[in-house]
One Martini backbone bead per residue (centre of mass of N, CA, C, O) as a GRO file, in nm:
protein
   83
    1UNK     BB    1   9.468  -0.161   0.319
    2UNK     BB    2   9.573   0.134   0.306
    3UNK     BB    3   9.694   0.107   0.015
    4UNK     BB    4   9.427   0.081  -0.138
    5UNK     BB    5   9.305   0.355  -0.059
    6UNK     BB    6   9.532   0.532  -0.163
    7UNK     BB    7   9.532   0.437  -0.460
    8UNK     BB    8   9.236   0.514  -0.518
    9UNK     BB    9   9.258   0.813  -0.464
   10UNK     BB   10   9.483   0.875  -0.664
   11UNK     BB   11   9.327   0.767  -0.910
   12UNK     BB   12   9.098   0.972  -0.890
   13UNK     BB   13   9.285   1.222  -0.918
   14UNK     BB   14   9.402   1.141  -1.205
   15UNK     BB   15   9.138   1.144  -1.345
   16UNK     BB   16   9.054   1.446  -1.289
   17UNK     BB   17   9.313   1.552  -1.428
   18UNK     BB   18   9.266   1.433  -1.710
   19UNK     BB   19   8.990   1.564  -1.749
   20UNK     BB   20   9.101   1.865  -1.725
   21UNK     BB   21   9.293   1.822  -1.976
   22UNK     BB   22   9.075   1.771  -2.190
   23UNK     BB   23   8.848   2.022  -2.093
   24UNK     BB   24   9.015   2.247  -2.075
   25UNK     BB   25   8.965   2.581  -2.181
   26UNK     BB   26   9.272   2.617  -2.118
   27UNK     BB   27   9.612   2.587  -2.103
   28UNK     BB   28   9.653   2.643  -1.801
   29UNK     BB   29   9.483   2.410  -1.704
   30UNK     BB   30   9.652   2.186  -1.821
   31UNK     BB   31   9.917   2.252  -1.673
   32UNK     BB   32   9.802   2.217  -1.380
   33UNK     BB   33   9.711   1.921  -1.427
   34UNK     BB   34   9.977   1.812  -1.481
   35UNK     BB   35  10.120   1.879  -1.234
   36UNK     BB   36   9.917   1.729  -1.038
   37UNK     BB   37   9.980   1.456  -1.165
   38UNK     BB   38  10.283   1.446  -1.108
   39UNK     BB   39  10.252   1.452  -0.798
   40UNK     BB   40  10.083   1.195  -0.773
   41UNK     BB   41  10.293   1.006  -0.898
   42UNK     BB   42  10.508   1.062  -0.691
   43UNK     BB   43  10.341   0.937  -0.466
   44UNK     BB   44  10.329   0.651  -0.579
   45UNK     BB   45  10.636   0.598  -0.582
   46UNK     BB   46  10.664   0.617  -0.274
   47UNK     BB   47  10.474   0.413  -0.198
   48UNK     BB   48  10.623   0.180  -0.341
   49UNK     BB   49  10.861   0.199  -0.162
   50UNK     BB   50  10.715   0.120   0.098
   51UNK     BB   51  10.613  -0.156   0.002
   52UNK     BB   52  10.894  -0.278  -0.114
   53UNK     BB   53  11.146  -0.181   0.050
   54UNK     BB   54  11.275   0.045  -0.169
   55UNK     BB   55  11.498   0.315  -0.226
   56UNK     BB   56  11.510   0.366  -0.529
   57UNK     BB   57  11.229   0.497  -0.560
   58UNK     BB   58  11.311   0.764  -0.433
   59UNK     BB   59  11.495   0.857  -0.659
   60UNK     BB   60  11.291   0.847  -0.880
   61UNK     BB   61  11.099   1.055  -0.745
   62UNK     BB   62  11.321   1.291  -0.750
   63UNK     BB   63  11.358   1.297  -1.063
   64UNK     BB   64  11.061   1.326  -1.139
   65UNK     BB   65  11.011   1.596  -0.989
   66UNK     BB   66  11.225   1.762  -1.138
   67UNK     BB   67  11.114   1.719  -1.424
   68UNK     BB   68  10.828   1.822  -1.379
   69UNK     BB   69  10.914   2.107  -1.299
   70UNK     BB   70  11.049   2.177  -1.566
   71UNK     BB   71  10.806   2.132  -1.742
   72UNK     BB   72  10.640   2.364  -1.616
   73UNK     BB   73  10.834   2.591  -1.676
   74UNK     BB   74  10.862   2.555  -1.989
   75UNK     BB   75  10.563   2.590  -2.050
   76UNK     BB   76  10.522   2.876  -1.922
   77UNK     BB   77  10.735   3.021  -2.082
   78UNK     BB   78  10.609   2.964  -2.355
   79UNK     BB   79  10.345   3.117  -2.299
   80UNK     BB   80  10.463   3.380  -2.232
   81UNK     BB   81  10.611   3.428  -2.511
   82UNK     BB   82  10.351   3.399  -2.697
   83UNK     BB   83  10.229   3.677  -2.587
   0.00000   0.00000   0.00000
């Protein structure tokens, strides 16, 4: 029961993050919303690891977290160099 509540709250968060990514007035708003969405997706992967009792999802969540961090850094550096 608690998993359904957590999934729905994370889903609402992802919805608002995608909404901010679409209507964000500046590119920095879009990058922040993308990073927020990546954090929530990592949380979903960790929750799936708990539900399915499978530790391989934790490894996937760690790799996804590192890649999403690198994505944020690369996009930020690109915007900084563009100015």
